[in-house]
Short mmCIF file of C-alpha atoms and ligand atoms in Angstrom, two decimals:
data_model
loop_
_atom_site.label_atom_id
_atom_site.label_comp_id
_atom_site.label_asym_id
_atom_site.label_seq_id
_atom_site.Cartn_x
_atom_site.Cartn_y
_atom_site.Cartn_z
CA MET A 162 40.11 97.94 -107.61
CA ARG A 163 39.20 94.20 -106.92
CA SER A 164 38.65 91.95 -109.99
CA ILE A 165 35.39 90.41 -110.30
CA PRO A 166 35.84 87.14 -109.45
CA THR A 167 35.46 84.79 -112.57
CA ARG A 168 33.65 81.41 -112.84
CA GLY A 169 35.63 78.15 -111.51
CA ARG A 170 37.33 75.58 -113.28
CA PHE A 171 35.77 72.23 -113.78
CA ILE A 172 38.03 69.28 -114.08
CA THR A 173 36.98 65.27 -114.11
CA LEU A 174 38.75 62.31 -113.56
CA GLU A 175 38.46 59.54 -115.71
CA GLY A 176 39.88 56.28 -116.15
CA VAL A 177 38.90 52.73 -115.51
CA ASP A 178 38.50 51.45 -112.03
CA GLY A 179 41.75 50.54 -110.47
CA ALA A 180 43.90 53.70 -112.77
CA GLY A 181 44.02 55.65 -109.86
CA LYS A 182 41.87 58.73 -110.03
CA SER A 183 41.18 58.17 -106.72
CA THR A 184 45.20 58.64 -105.58
CA HIS A 185 45.65 61.38 -107.32
CA ILE A 186 42.63 63.37 -106.76
CA GLY A 187 43.85 64.05 -103.27
CA ARG A 188 46.92 65.46 -104.68
CA ILE A 189 45.69 68.53 -107.37
CA ARG A 190 43.23 69.82 -105.23
CA GLN A 191 46.48 69.96 -102.95
CA VAL A 192 48.62 71.60 -106.77
CA LEU A 193 45.19 74.39 -106.72
CA GLU A 194 44.41 75.41 -103.11
CA ALA A 195 48.12 76.44 -102.91
CA ARG A 196 47.62 78.11 -105.11
CA GLY A 197 45.06 79.89 -103.20
CA LEU A 198 42.14 78.44 -105.28
CA GLU A 199 38.79 77.19 -103.05
CA VAL A 200 38.29 73.83 -104.34
CA ARG A 201 35.19 71.22 -104.28
CA LEU A 202 35.63 67.91 -104.30
CA THR A 203 32.91 65.25 -105.56
CA ARG A 204 31.91 62.15 -107.73
CA GLU A 205 29.77 60.57 -110.15
CA PRO A 206 27.49 58.87 -109.48
CA GLY A 207 26.35 60.88 -106.50
CA GLY A 208 27.98 64.29 -104.70
CA THR A 209 24.07 64.83 -103.36
CA GLU A 210 22.53 62.75 -100.84
CA LEU A 211 19.94 62.07 -103.48
CA GLY A 212 22.88 61.09 -105.66
CA GLU A 213 24.83 59.12 -103.53
CA ARG A 214 21.11 56.77 -103.13
CA LEU A 215 20.13 56.42 -106.61
CA ARG A 216 24.75 55.24 -106.56
CA ASP A 217 24.59 52.53 -103.92
CA LEU A 218 21.09 51.61 -106.62
CA LEU A 219 23.50 51.45 -110.20
CA LEU A 220 26.27 49.53 -107.43
CA HIS A 221 24.28 46.37 -106.53
CA ARG A 222 20.51 46.08 -108.26
CA GLN A 223 20.46 44.64 -111.97
CA MET A 224 18.04 47.12 -113.96
CA ALA A 225 18.01 46.77 -117.17
CA LEU A 226 20.44 49.75 -119.77
CA SER A 227 17.98 52.32 -119.88
CA THR A 228 16.97 52.78 -116.56
CA GLU A 229 20.71 52.41 -115.70
CA THR A 230 21.71 55.72 -117.98
CA LEU A 231 18.52 57.31 -116.14
CA LEU A 232 19.51 57.13 -112.82
CA ILE A 233 22.96 57.88 -113.37
CA PHE A 234 22.16 61.86 -115.28
CA ALA A 235 18.75 61.92 -112.81
CA ALA A 236 22.02 61.74 -109.99
CA ARG A 237 23.89 63.78 -112.17
CA ALA A 238 20.99 66.42 -112.77
CA GLU A 239 20.83 66.99 -109.33
CA HIS A 240 24.49 67.24 -109.07
CA ILE A 241 24.63 70.12 -111.26
CA GLU A 242 21.97 72.05 -109.63
CA GLN A 243 23.28 71.64 -106.30
CA VAL A 244 26.33 71.21 -106.53
CA ILE A 245 28.48 72.18 -109.62
CA ARG A 246 27.16 75.28 -111.15
CA PRO A 247 26.54 76.71 -107.32
CA ALA A 248 30.23 76.10 -106.96
CA LEU A 249 31.16 77.67 -110.50
CA ARG A 250 29.45 80.49 -110.08
CA ALA A 251 31.52 81.15 -106.64
CA GLY A 252 34.43 81.20 -108.08
CA THR A 253 34.69 77.69 -107.06
CA TRP A 254 37.09 74.96 -108.71
CA VAL A 255 35.37 71.62 -109.26
CA LEU A 256 36.99 68.59 -108.65
CA CYS A 257 34.71 65.33 -110.14
CA ASP A 258 36.29 62.02 -110.08
CA ARG A 259 34.13 60.84 -113.25
CA PHE A 260 31.36 62.71 -115.31
CA THR A 261 29.91 61.97 -118.83
CA ASP A 262 32.84 60.32 -120.30
CA SER A 263 32.55 57.93 -118.35
CA THR A 264 29.00 56.92 -119.69
CA TYR A 265 30.17 57.51 -123.26
CA ALA A 266 32.48 54.84 -122.61
CA TYR A 267 30.44 52.02 -119.83
CA GLN A 268 26.76 53.07 -120.79
CA GLY A 269 27.65 54.07 -124.49
CA ASN A 270 29.70 52.02 -125.52
CA ALA A 271 30.76 48.85 -123.87
CA ARG A 272 27.06 48.16 -122.55
CA GLY A 273 26.54 49.35 -125.99
CA LEU A 274 23.74 51.99 -125.82
CA GLY A 275 25.41 53.33 -128.53
CA MET A 276 26.86 57.73 -128.68
CA ALA A 277 23.22 59.14 -129.51
CA ALA A 278 21.41 58.09 -127.29
CA VAL A 279 23.78 59.81 -124.08
CA ALA A 280 24.88 62.79 -126.39
CA THR A 281 20.93 63.42 -126.39
CA LEU A 282 20.67 63.08 -122.39
CA GLU A 283 23.69 65.02 -122.12
CA GLN A 284 22.43 67.76 -124.43
CA TRP A 285 19.49 67.98 -122.22
CA VAL A 286 20.25 67.65 -118.57
CA GLN A 287 23.39 69.54 -118.80
CA GLY A 288 22.73 72.46 -121.34
CA ASP A 289 26.36 73.78 -122.18
CA LEU A 290 27.45 72.77 -118.97
CA GLN A 291 31.47 71.03 -120.11
CA PRO A 292 34.59 69.91 -118.13
CA ASP A 293 36.74 72.74 -118.88
CA LEU A 294 39.83 69.53 -117.91
CA THR A 295 39.43 66.25 -118.42
CA LEU A 296 42.29 64.03 -116.98
CA LEU A 297 42.02 60.52 -118.73
CA PHE A 298 44.16 58.22 -116.66
CA ASP A 299 44.78 55.76 -119.43
CA LEU A 300 45.59 52.02 -118.59
CA PRO A 301 45.34 48.69 -119.77
CA VAL A 302 43.06 46.24 -119.27
CA GLU A 303 45.31 43.48 -118.17
CA VAL A 304 46.95 46.29 -115.88
CA SER A 305 43.94 46.93 -114.13
CA LEU A 306 42.55 43.67 -113.56
CA ALA A 307 45.61 42.82 -111.85
CA ARG A 308 45.87 46.38 -109.89
CA ARG A 309 42.29 45.24 -108.66
CA LYS A 310 42.99 41.80 -107.95
CA GLN A 311 45.43 42.73 -105.41
CA ALA A 312 43.36 45.30 -103.67
CA SER A 313 41.29 41.85 -103.49
CA LEU A 314 37.87 44.58 -102.32
CA GLU A 315 34.20 43.41 -102.92
CA LEU A 316 33.51 44.33 -106.90
CA ASP A 317 30.60 45.83 -106.79
CA ARG A 318 28.05 44.93 -110.46
CA PHE A 319 30.73 46.86 -112.57
CA GLU A 320 34.10 45.53 -111.37
CA GLN A 321 32.34 42.30 -111.91
CA GLU A 322 32.56 42.73 -115.76
CA ASP A 323 35.02 41.08 -117.62
CA HIS A 324 38.41 42.20 -119.50
CA ASP A 325 36.62 42.61 -123.13
CA PHE A 326 33.76 45.09 -121.23
CA PHE A 327 36.40 46.97 -120.07
CA GLN A 328 38.97 46.47 -122.93
CA ARG A 329 35.42 48.49 -124.87
CA VAL A 330 35.32 50.93 -121.85
CA ARG A 331 39.21 51.66 -122.96
CA GLU A 332 38.94 52.22 -126.15
CA GLY A 333 35.81 54.34 -125.42
CA TYR A 334 37.59 57.00 -123.74
CA ARG A 335 39.89 56.68 -125.92
CA ALA A 336 37.92 57.47 -129.01
CA ARG A 337 36.47 60.74 -126.10
CA ALA A 338 39.85 62.11 -126.48
CA LEU A 339 41.35 61.39 -130.05
CA ALA A 340 37.99 63.59 -130.86
CA ASP A 341 38.41 66.31 -128.21
CA PRO A 342 42.40 66.31 -127.56
CA GLU A 343 41.98 70.07 -126.12
CA ARG A 344 39.86 68.67 -123.12
CA MET A 345 40.98 65.90 -122.69
CA ARG A 346 44.07 64.86 -121.98
CA VAL A 347 45.37 61.36 -122.05
CA ILE A 348 47.79 60.72 -118.61
CA ASP A 349 49.72 56.59 -118.97
CA ALA A 350 48.49 55.45 -115.75
CA ALA A 351 51.09 52.30 -116.19
CA LEU A 352 54.08 54.26 -114.95
CA THR A 353 54.73 54.48 -111.01
CA PRO A 354 52.60 56.96 -108.90
CA GLU A 355 55.18 59.44 -108.51
CA GLU A 356 56.02 59.53 -112.02
CA VAL A 357 51.78 59.99 -112.84
CA GLY A 358 51.65 62.56 -109.69
CA LYS A 359 54.46 64.50 -112.20
CA ALA A 360 52.23 64.13 -115.29
CA VAL A 361 49.24 65.61 -113.72
CA GLU A 362 50.60 67.83 -111.77
CA LYS A 363 52.65 69.06 -115.29
CA ILE A 364 49.20 69.48 -116.45
CA ILE A 365 47.58 71.09 -113.64
CA GLU A 366 50.48 73.71 -113.81
CA SER A 367 49.73 73.84 -117.62
CA ILE A 368 46.33 75.25 -116.83
P1 TYD B 286 33.99 54.90 -108.72
O1 TYD B 286 33.29 55.34 -108.26
O2 TYD B 286 35.11 54.99 -110.02
O3 TYD B 286 33.77 53.36 -108.65
P2 TYD B 286 35.41 52.92 -107.34
O4 TYD B 286 34.62 53.66 -106.06
O5 TYD B 286 34.92 51.91 -107.46
O6 TYD B 286 35.99 52.76 -108.49
O7 TYD B 286 32.88 54.96 -110.42
C1 TYD B 286 31.29 53.43 -109.97
C2 TYD B 286 31.47 52.67 -111.32
O8 TYD B 286 30.49 53.53 -111.90
C3 TYD B 286 32.20 52.62 -111.99
O9 TYD B 286 32.33 51.10 -112.24
C4 TYD B 286 31.48 53.11 -113.45
C5 TYD B 286 30.44 53.51 -113.27
N1 TYD B 286 29.61 54.59 -113.93
C6 TYD B 286 28.78 54.30 -115.30
O10 TYD B 286 29.32 52.73 -115.16
N2 TYD B 286 28.87 55.22 -115.95
C7 TYD B 286 28.89 56.51 -115.12
O11 TYD B 286 28.28 57.84 -115.77
C8 TYD B 286 29.52 56.75 -113.99
C9 TYD B 286 29.86 58.94 -113.62
C10 TYD B 286 30.32 55.48 -113.89
#
């Protein structure tokens, strides 16, 4: 008899810009697919047609912090309804580049909104939905700034922030990881891409 399909797992990737999340997300997908799992790769802000339009505004338009936070959660609400919950219900594993830990680190801590406001919106928009596993690509701010300078891409509204801002992002993330070490695993992203890849694979294999 076939077993009842189990719910897919929800894995999120977090870290300051330049920490290498995007490089590793594709590799994680390969590892999971090699085990016969269905995988859906997605990102925030974005992940739906409406969400990608909101992302464009978020990355390029000046706006109040409250507006920014509400737009992030508006995109997230759509993403959860249209993509994440249906995929998980169908047994598909969802790999998401950034999720609500980003909002705690960037808006809550770095921009100074505070954690309580983020927690209120999180509760309203997500209900009981939480990632099963979060990989935090942790990197000293100096290293992430140097890497981004090297890449010399056009900078969006977040990437134009200064050293102190990214220090607060990092601290925000690390506080989240300390509070929930079961879910949130810290990866030393200052290592070589091969070493980081191995560390990531080890964690993925363990689940
Ligand atoms: P990202 O896709 O990682 O940008 P890039 O492709 O340039 O690496 O994320 C876009 C930006 O959005 C990033 O600088 C962080 C910001 N962000 C927040 O400030 N709060 C959030 O909740 C999310 C999801 C992203």
